[in-house]
XYZ file of C-alpha atoms in Angstrom:
498
model
C 12.814 9.496 -79.621
C 9.350 8.045 -79.005
C 10.859 4.780 -78.131
C 13.186 6.643 -75.253
C 10.230 8.325 -73.953
C 8.232 5.210 -73.579
C 11.429 3.685 -72.101
C 11.649 6.502 -69.350
C 7.866 6.319 -68.802
C 8.005 2.382 -68.264
C 10.979 2.844 -65.795
C 8.915 5.686 -63.888
C 6.005 3.041 -63.882
C 8.311 0.402 -62.561
C 9.868 2.724 -59.960
C 6.598 4.051 -58.877
C 5.329 0.373 -58.501
C 8.071 -0.470 -56.192
C 7.612 2.537 -54.018
C 4.206 1.623 -53.716
C 4.975 -2.053 -52.950
C 7.673 -0.610 -50.322
C 5.083 1.344 -48.833
C 2.250 -1.266 -48.753
C 4.974 -3.623 -47.179
C 5.751 -1.114 -44.554
C 1.936 -0.405 -43.881
C 1.346 -4.049 -43.317
C 4.235 -4.633 -41.174
C 3.281 -1.646 -39.184
C -0.191 -2.857 -38.725
C 1.220 -6.422 -37.916
C 3.231 -4.661 -35.343
C 0.406 -2.677 -33.819
C -1.587 -5.917 -33.759
C 1.187 -7.623 -31.729
C 0.893 -4.818 -29.142
C -2.729 -5.266 -29.195
C -2.922 -8.568 -28.504
C -0.280 -7.928 -25.667
C -2.820 -5.418 -24.130
C -5.751 -8.110 -24.638
C -3.838 -10.592 -22.942
C -3.338 -8.385 -19.863
C -6.761 -7.384 -19.577
C -7.880 -11.022 -19.547
C -4.937 -11.938 -17.127
C -6.063 -9.009 -14.799
C -9.876 -9.454 -15.144
C -11.672 -9.151 -11.775
C -15.328 -10.024 -12.218
C -17.295 -9.643 -9.156
C -17.864 -13.238 -8.771
C -14.352 -13.839 -8.829
C -13.759 -10.973 -6.254
C -16.278 -12.551 -4.124
C -14.102 -15.711 -4.119
C -11.273 -13.775 -2.908
C -13.515 -12.682 -0.070
C -14.329 -15.840 1.033
C -10.707 -16.757 0.873
C -9.667 -13.940 2.832
C -12.138 -14.836 5.811
C -11.151 -18.243 5.968
C -7.448 -17.542 5.979
C -7.995 -14.869 8.806
C -10.121 -17.626 10.475
C -7.195 -20.018 10.249
C -4.436 -17.604 11.504
C -6.346 -16.944 14.744
C -6.853 -20.589 15.263
C -2.986 -21.647 15.173
C 0.215 -20.138 14.853
C 1.487 -20.820 11.159
C -2.094 -21.936 10.447
C -2.160 -19.567 7.629
C -0.207 -17.442 5.529
C -2.076 -14.410 7.433
C 0.050 -14.026 10.470
C -2.707 -12.561 12.737
C -0.542 -11.040 15.078
C -1.666 -10.155 18.654
C -0.981 -6.186 19.223
C -1.930 -6.155 22.804
C -3.932 -3.173 21.878
C -7.607 -3.711 23.615
C -8.391 -0.033 24.788
C -8.393 2.720 21.997
C -8.495 6.485 22.657
C -11.806 7.749 23.776
C -11.416 11.433 23.430
C -10.780 12.427 26.927
C -7.158 12.145 26.680
C -4.903 15.130 27.872
C -0.913 16.074 27.333
C 1.561 16.426 24.933
C 2.931 13.215 23.129
C 5.360 12.241 20.395
C 5.322 9.739 17.641
C 8.144 8.685 15.172
C 7.049 6.587 11.999
C 9.275 4.389 10.191
C 7.477 3.310 7.230
C 8.597 1.999 3.388
C 9.543 5.515 1.984
C 9.592 8.084 4.407
C 9.537 8.570 8.201
C 8.123 11.012 9.972
C 8.223 12.705 13.371
C 5.528 14.968 15.301
C 4.129 16.111 18.433
C 0.298 16.027 19.617
C -1.507 18.150 22.171
C -4.507 16.810 23.352
C -6.971 19.163 25.765
C -9.432 16.347 26.878
C -11.923 16.325 24.094
C -12.295 15.181 20.554
C -12.409 18.792 19.048
C -9.123 19.549 20.867
C -6.280 17.930 18.849
C -3.484 19.921 17.967
C -0.752 18.143 15.683
C 2.272 20.157 15.905
C 5.528 20.625 13.851
C 5.079 17.585 11.630
C 8.404 16.485 9.980
C 8.455 13.975 6.909
C 11.782 12.976 5.612
C 12.971 10.640 2.817
C 14.875 7.360 4.179
C 18.239 7.414 2.903
C 18.564 4.282 0.668
C 21.777 3.400 2.427
C 19.929 2.901 5.847
C 17.697 0.103 4.161
C 20.964 -2.322 4.098
C 23.053 -0.996 6.910
C 22.898 -2.305 10.530
C 20.395 -1.740 13.379
C 22.994 0.462 15.263
C 23.232 2.723 11.886
C 19.528 2.801 11.327
C 18.644 3.544 15.223
C 21.156 6.070 15.788
C 19.890 8.060 12.765
C 16.305 7.907 14.200
C 17.460 9.126 17.408
C 19.707 11.824 15.920
C 16.443 12.954 13.937
C 14.405 12.975 17.437
C 17.143 15.443 19.004
C 17.024 17.554 16.264
C 13.238 17.791 16.107
C 13.232 18.405 20.043
C 15.966 21.213 19.666
C 13.515 22.992 17.655
C 10.729 22.933 20.223
C 9.854 26.596 21.649
C 10.528 27.187 25.366
C 7.419 25.639 27.265
C 6.448 23.174 24.979
C 7.586 20.639 27.967
C 8.372 21.395 31.352
C 12.110 20.862 32.209
C 12.825 17.295 33.690
C 9.724 15.844 32.341
C 10.092 12.675 30.346
C 8.832 12.631 26.956
C 6.729 9.967 26.083
C 7.160 8.397 22.554
C 5.179 6.246 20.082
C 7.223 4.284 17.806
C 5.075 3.455 14.651
C 7.052 0.626 12.780
C 5.500 -0.613 9.785
C 6.947 -4.006 9.597
C 5.764 -7.298 11.083
C 6.437 -7.666 14.651
C 5.435 -10.204 17.001
C 4.561 -8.454 20.361
C 5.029 -9.569 23.846
C 3.228 -6.209 25.167
C 2.229 -2.986 23.495
C 5.696 -1.584 24.027
C 7.667 -4.489 22.955
C 8.205 -6.707 20.038
C 10.659 -8.603 18.071
C 11.203 -8.097 14.040
C 9.648 -10.929 12.277
C 10.835 -10.234 8.604
C 11.760 -7.081 6.806
C 9.175 -5.828 3.833
C 9.560 -2.865 1.362
C 13.057 -3.322 0.213
C 14.620 -3.293 4.125
C 17.343 -5.925 4.345
C 18.876 -5.660 7.673
C 19.057 -9.241 8.330
C 20.891 -8.930 11.924
C 17.642 -7.004 13.191
C 15.552 -10.166 12.735
C 14.400 -11.343 16.161
C 15.586 -8.260 17.775
C 13.246 -6.071 20.066
C 12.212 -2.899 18.248
C 11.337 -0.577 20.910
C 14.539 -1.604 22.975
C 16.788 -0.941 19.993
C 15.298 2.322 19.736
C 15.278 3.207 23.468
C 19.172 2.223 23.684
C 19.989 4.634 20.703
C 17.783 7.397 22.436
C 19.644 6.855 25.736
C 22.938 6.819 23.776
C 22.030 10.434 22.980
C 21.025 11.476 26.362
C 17.380 12.214 25.407
C 14.849 12.021 28.130
C 12.340 10.132 26.096
C 10.623 6.767 26.784
C 9.494 4.487 24.162
C 6.086 4.019 25.575
C 4.076 2.267 22.540
C 5.514 0.279 19.651
C 2.483 -0.352 16.885
C 2.121 -1.167 13.252
C 1.029 1.472 11.033
C -2.500 0.323 10.779
C -3.178 0.150 14.109
C -2.300 4.022 14.441
C -4.621 4.502 11.777
C -7.445 2.663 13.729
C -6.661 4.423 16.877
C -7.239 7.913 15.227
C -10.096 6.526 13.224
C -11.788 5.260 16.441
C -10.791 8.584 18.288
C -13.026 10.639 15.760
C -15.618 7.762 15.126
C -16.164 4.813 17.632
C -17.826 2.924 14.759
C -14.396 2.501 13.345
C -13.288 -1.232 13.370
C -10.896 -1.485 10.526
C -7.995 0.081 9.510
C -6.012 -0.243 6.121
C -2.590 1.153 4.549
C -2.278 1.539 0.642
C 1.077 2.885 0.334
C 4.829 1.645 -0.470
C 3.372 -1.514 0.996
C -0.035 -2.623 2.208
C -1.521 -4.181 5.535
C -4.834 -3.984 7.499
C -5.840 -4.421 11.133
C -9.450 -4.683 12.853
C -11.134 -5.265 16.232
C -11.471 -8.989 17.071
C -13.179 -10.610 19.777
C -10.725 -12.115 22.349
C -12.832 -15.443 22.441
C -12.393 -15.794 18.536
C -8.395 -15.833 19.289
C -8.364 -19.469 19.852
C -4.439 -19.553 19.335
C -4.452 -17.534 22.701
C -6.780 -19.374 24.949
C -7.324 -17.503 28.129
C -6.743 -14.292 26.774
C -8.562 -11.823 28.770
C -9.096 -8.077 28.446
C -11.217 -5.687 30.076
C -12.913 -4.546 26.683
C -13.410 -8.115 25.604
C -11.445 -7.348 22.199
C -8.233 -6.791 20.717
C -6.696 -5.130 17.663
C -5.444 -7.758 15.534
C -2.729 -6.993 12.936
C -3.215 -9.184 10.007
C -0.021 -8.822 8.002
C -2.499 -9.221 4.986
C 0.453 -8.330 2.257
C 1.388 -12.223 2.607
C -2.189 -13.339 1.686
C -2.497 -15.691 -1.262
C -5.296 -17.232 -2.970
C -5.607 -19.375 -6.197
C -8.381 -16.878 -7.227
C -5.887 -14.283 -7.446
C -5.669 -13.101 -11.191
C -1.778 -13.539 -11.289
C -0.007 -12.744 -14.888
C 3.567 -13.653 -16.233
C 4.422 -9.914 -15.280
C 3.534 -10.732 -11.393
C 5.451 -13.963 -11.538
C 8.598 -12.454 -13.152
C 8.388 -9.459 -10.775
C 8.227 -11.985 -7.667
C 10.947 -14.287 -8.973
C 13.335 -11.162 -9.355
C 12.445 -9.271 -6.323
C 14.485 -9.462 -2.681
C 11.541 -11.604 -1.153
C 10.135 -14.346 -3.766
C 7.472 -16.721 -3.030
C 6.433 -13.661 -0.388
C 3.851 -11.004 -0.142
C 2.014 -12.080 -2.988
C -1.032 -10.088 -2.159
C 1.068 -6.863 -1.741
C 3.022 -7.221 -4.709
C -0.037 -6.783 -6.464
C -1.939 -4.060 -4.765
C 0.527 -1.714 -3.346
C 2.459 1.276 -4.303
C 5.934 -0.265 -4.534
C 4.924 -2.634 -7.301
C 2.484 -1.374 -9.410
C 4.955 0.940 -11.347
C 7.050 -2.003 -12.022
C 4.051 -3.948 -13.302
C 3.446 -1.487 -15.949
C 7.303 -1.314 -16.899
C 7.110 -4.688 -17.439
C 4.392 -4.684 -19.715
C 5.735 -1.787 -21.910
C 9.021 -3.195 -21.938
C 7.484 -6.468 -23.767
C 5.532 -4.412 -26.212
C 8.792 -2.350 -27.105
C 10.531 -5.914 -27.556
C 7.979 -7.550 -29.653
C 7.339 -4.504 -31.651
C 9.126 -1.145 -32.545
C 6.323 0.938 -31.912
C 8.223 2.803 -29.091
C 11.324 3.317 -31.139
C 14.724 2.163 -30.641
C 15.248 -0.066 -27.339
C 15.765 1.986 -23.993
C 18.130 0.397 -21.478
C 16.251 2.351 -18.769
C 12.911 0.340 -19.569
C 14.976 -2.787 -18.578
C 15.852 -1.474 -15.030
C 13.816 -2.845 -12.227
C 11.635 -0.149 -10.504
C 12.749 2.495 -13.007
C 8.880 3.333 -13.351
C 7.638 4.445 -10.033
C 3.751 4.022 -9.093
C 3.360 7.875 -8.969
C 4.604 8.339 -12.565
C 1.661 5.715 -13.568
C -0.584 7.954 -11.319
C 0.455 10.931 -13.317
C 0.298 9.073 -16.726
C -3.246 7.608 -15.983
C -4.756 10.906 -14.958
C -3.150 12.921 -17.589
C -6.015 14.995 -19.059
C -3.907 17.099 -21.787
C -5.070 16.840 -25.171
C -1.671 15.309 -26.476
C -0.918 13.230 -23.201
C 2.083 15.597 -22.575
C 2.569 14.260 -19.181
C 2.669 10.595 -20.614
C 5.261 11.869 -23.162
C 7.371 13.481 -20.785
C 7.597 10.558 -18.426
C 8.063 8.070 -21.586
C 10.906 10.484 -22.368
C 12.450 10.249 -19.097
C 12.789 6.228 -19.650
C 14.747 6.680 -22.816
C 11.498 6.922 -25.159
C 10.618 9.673 -26.996
C 8.477 11.060 -29.970
C 6.173 8.169 -29.568
C 2.466 8.949 -31.454
C -0.543 9.844 -29.704
C -1.967 6.334 -30.136
C 1.210 4.832 -28.642
C 0.533 7.135 -25.575
C -3.016 6.053 -25.189
C -2.242 2.472 -25.120
C 0.387 3.194 -22.246
C -2.513 4.717 -20.389
C -4.780 1.812 -21.043
C -1.916 -0.302 -19.670
C -1.668 1.876 -16.596
C -5.679 1.537 -16.128
C -5.734 -2.152 -16.444
C -2.919 -2.803 -13.797
C -4.423 -0.371 -11.270
C -8.154 -1.502 -11.673
C -6.996 -4.799 -10.645
C -4.997 -3.424 -7.780
C -8.272 -1.165 -6.389
C -10.617 -4.405 -6.786
C -8.460 -6.595 -5.039
C -8.198 -3.891 -2.311
C -12.097 -4.030 -1.805
C -11.874 -7.712 -1.928
C -9.493 -7.741 0.924
C -11.451 -5.124 2.939
C -14.598 -6.991 2.491
C -12.879 -10.176 3.416
C -12.583 -8.611 6.860
C -16.077 -7.406 6.956
C -17.207 -11.109 6.272
C -14.872 -12.607 8.939
C -16.452 -10.225 11.553
C -20.027 -10.282 10.176
C -20.346 -6.620 9.004
C -20.834 -7.705 5.007
C -24.318 -8.787 5.882
C -24.068 -12.522 5.500
C -23.423 -12.735 9.554
C -19.568 -13.641 8.859
C -17.633 -17.121 10.052
C -17.632 -16.250 13.401
C -19.148 -18.283 15.902
C -21.526 -17.322 19.086
C -23.615 -14.564 16.667
C -27.330 -14.585 17.569
C -29.737 -14.573 14.194
C -30.913 -11.066 15.383
C -27.283 -10.064 15.510
C -26.744 -11.240 12.149
C -29.905 -9.569 10.645
C -29.051 -6.348 12.225
C -26.664 -4.559 9.923
C -24.452 -2.131 12.023
C -22.750 1.195 10.845
C -19.094 -0.054 10.091
C -16.175 2.514 9.321
C -12.981 1.385 7.484
C -10.046 4.007 8.223
C -7.769 4.441 5.251
C -4.216 5.749 5.190
C -1.291 5.982 2.678
C -0.054 7.618 -0.323
C -1.690 5.186 -2.889
C -4.903 5.849 -1.545
C -4.679 9.379 -0.765
C -2.819 10.636 -3.967
C -3.904 8.293 -6.822
C -7.560 9.031 -7.431
C -8.000 6.083 -9.820
C -6.990 3.505 -7.476
C -9.139 5.079 -4.798
C -12.238 5.638 -7.241
C -11.659 1.630 -8.434
C -11.495 0.327 -4.958
C -14.567 2.157 -3.506
C -16.735 1.358 -6.710
C -15.809 -2.643 -6.434
C -16.885 -2.452 -2.493
C -20.186 -1.458 -3.438
C -20.363 -4.038 -6.110
C -19.216 -6.624 -3.812
C -21.307 -6.022 -0.604
C -24.197 -4.550 -2.516
C -26.324 -1.434 -2.327
C -28.218 -2.577 0.549
C -25.250 -3.355 2.853
C -22.556 -1.105 1.422
C -24.591 1.973 2.846
C -23.900 1.185 6.213
C -19.826 0.768 5.493
C -18.072 4.140 5.465
C -14.550 4.306 4.060
C -12.649 7.648 5.867
C -9.310 9.106 4.901
C -6.989 9.441 7.663
C -4.169 11.814 7.132
C -0.901 10.873 9.068
C -3.509 8.292 10.984
C -0.471 5.930 11.387
C 1.495 8.555 13.318
C -1.000 10.582 15.082
C -3.019 7.652 16.084
C -0.077 6.069 17.608
C 0.625 9.019 19.866
C -3.039 8.893 21.059
C -2.552 5.212 22.269
C 0.286 6.632 24.458
C -1.900 9.376 25.562
C -4.823 6.715 26.466
C -2.182 4.655 28.450
C -1.672 7.592 30.794
C -5.204 8.721 31.156
């Protein structure tokens, strides 16, 4: 009997040792998998690193590319397009004007009433609608018929007396895509961005396409201005503050424009304006430099996009792409470890994770990161531990921090080009006293990414101070412009009538 007891005891010890060994192996395996994802995060952090020295290299590259784009057509990846906008609203404009904005995710329609002084700007009946996805790859006729129909419904809702019977309505068309202008009211589409793919529209006059659609519906409305969204933002910024010389949009896509001296636009020699300046649409989404911190995730995103080898800067800083970069990092982590549980097919779908969800996870301040858990569950990843949720927040932070800091470098590049960064810029014809005297400079900014994503905005503004230095940055003011792209374009129509 004693021998049996001893045998049972020995068996129990062996079993306990076996269980312990299994548990140890699992812990070791778990630690190894955790080390794997930590290494992936470390690699991401190193690949996205933007020390101020590197940012200043991006600043210099941006200024040089701007100069090259002004010197000759095709001389730079920056198109540096003339807008034929050389007079900005002064605040004395009067009347009622309309604006239609076709952007990347939404289109907007609004009416603006001006009373002849800056304090009297009444924005009326703003409508904002998502762009039906089928329109993005339809035909020009289908797209512009839809826009004309939307304008018709908007006008039908107006109260009596908003416009006198028989008076033609003046319309500003804000078109957030690259256009080569021949005047302030006409221009042909160079290419689509932001997911639009209506190939037969390339080379067509955009304003004319809309005017034909309006006429077809019998609308007594005249397309008086065709402008890029950044130009509208600059217009509203200048209306409120004449020190506004730069405008940037951070939304689905990203772009910038600024006020340039006409004698610096070498590719259009003989260009004369009464003001001696003209707004230049940079189309900076296509900017590229070897100094930009590009990762394998950026390379794969670009290769699998609808426009590979194009819009490289935009793909690192704009709302359309940040969510997908984060998704690609999480996907790799899930493929190389099991910390996210069983593999989710949703994680493999391009753009399944939107930037607004990245923002929500990044700024989740609940103790258990419940918003992170909810969004991961929507992606087919459920019941992950808190430390994994914290890891996801860190990924969001790394990608967004890089975006915000590169955005700041882009703005600083413009300031360098026009001599507002404290260095005197790279333009010619500036006296020593002009270089030494720092001017107050306002940068008008619009777009959902900037307006709604607090951490992006903070990283951008923090980096701008780092790049410029405390002494110069105190003269640079960044101002948000709600609906600036639409309201500002209507103001441009008003300035033409006054």
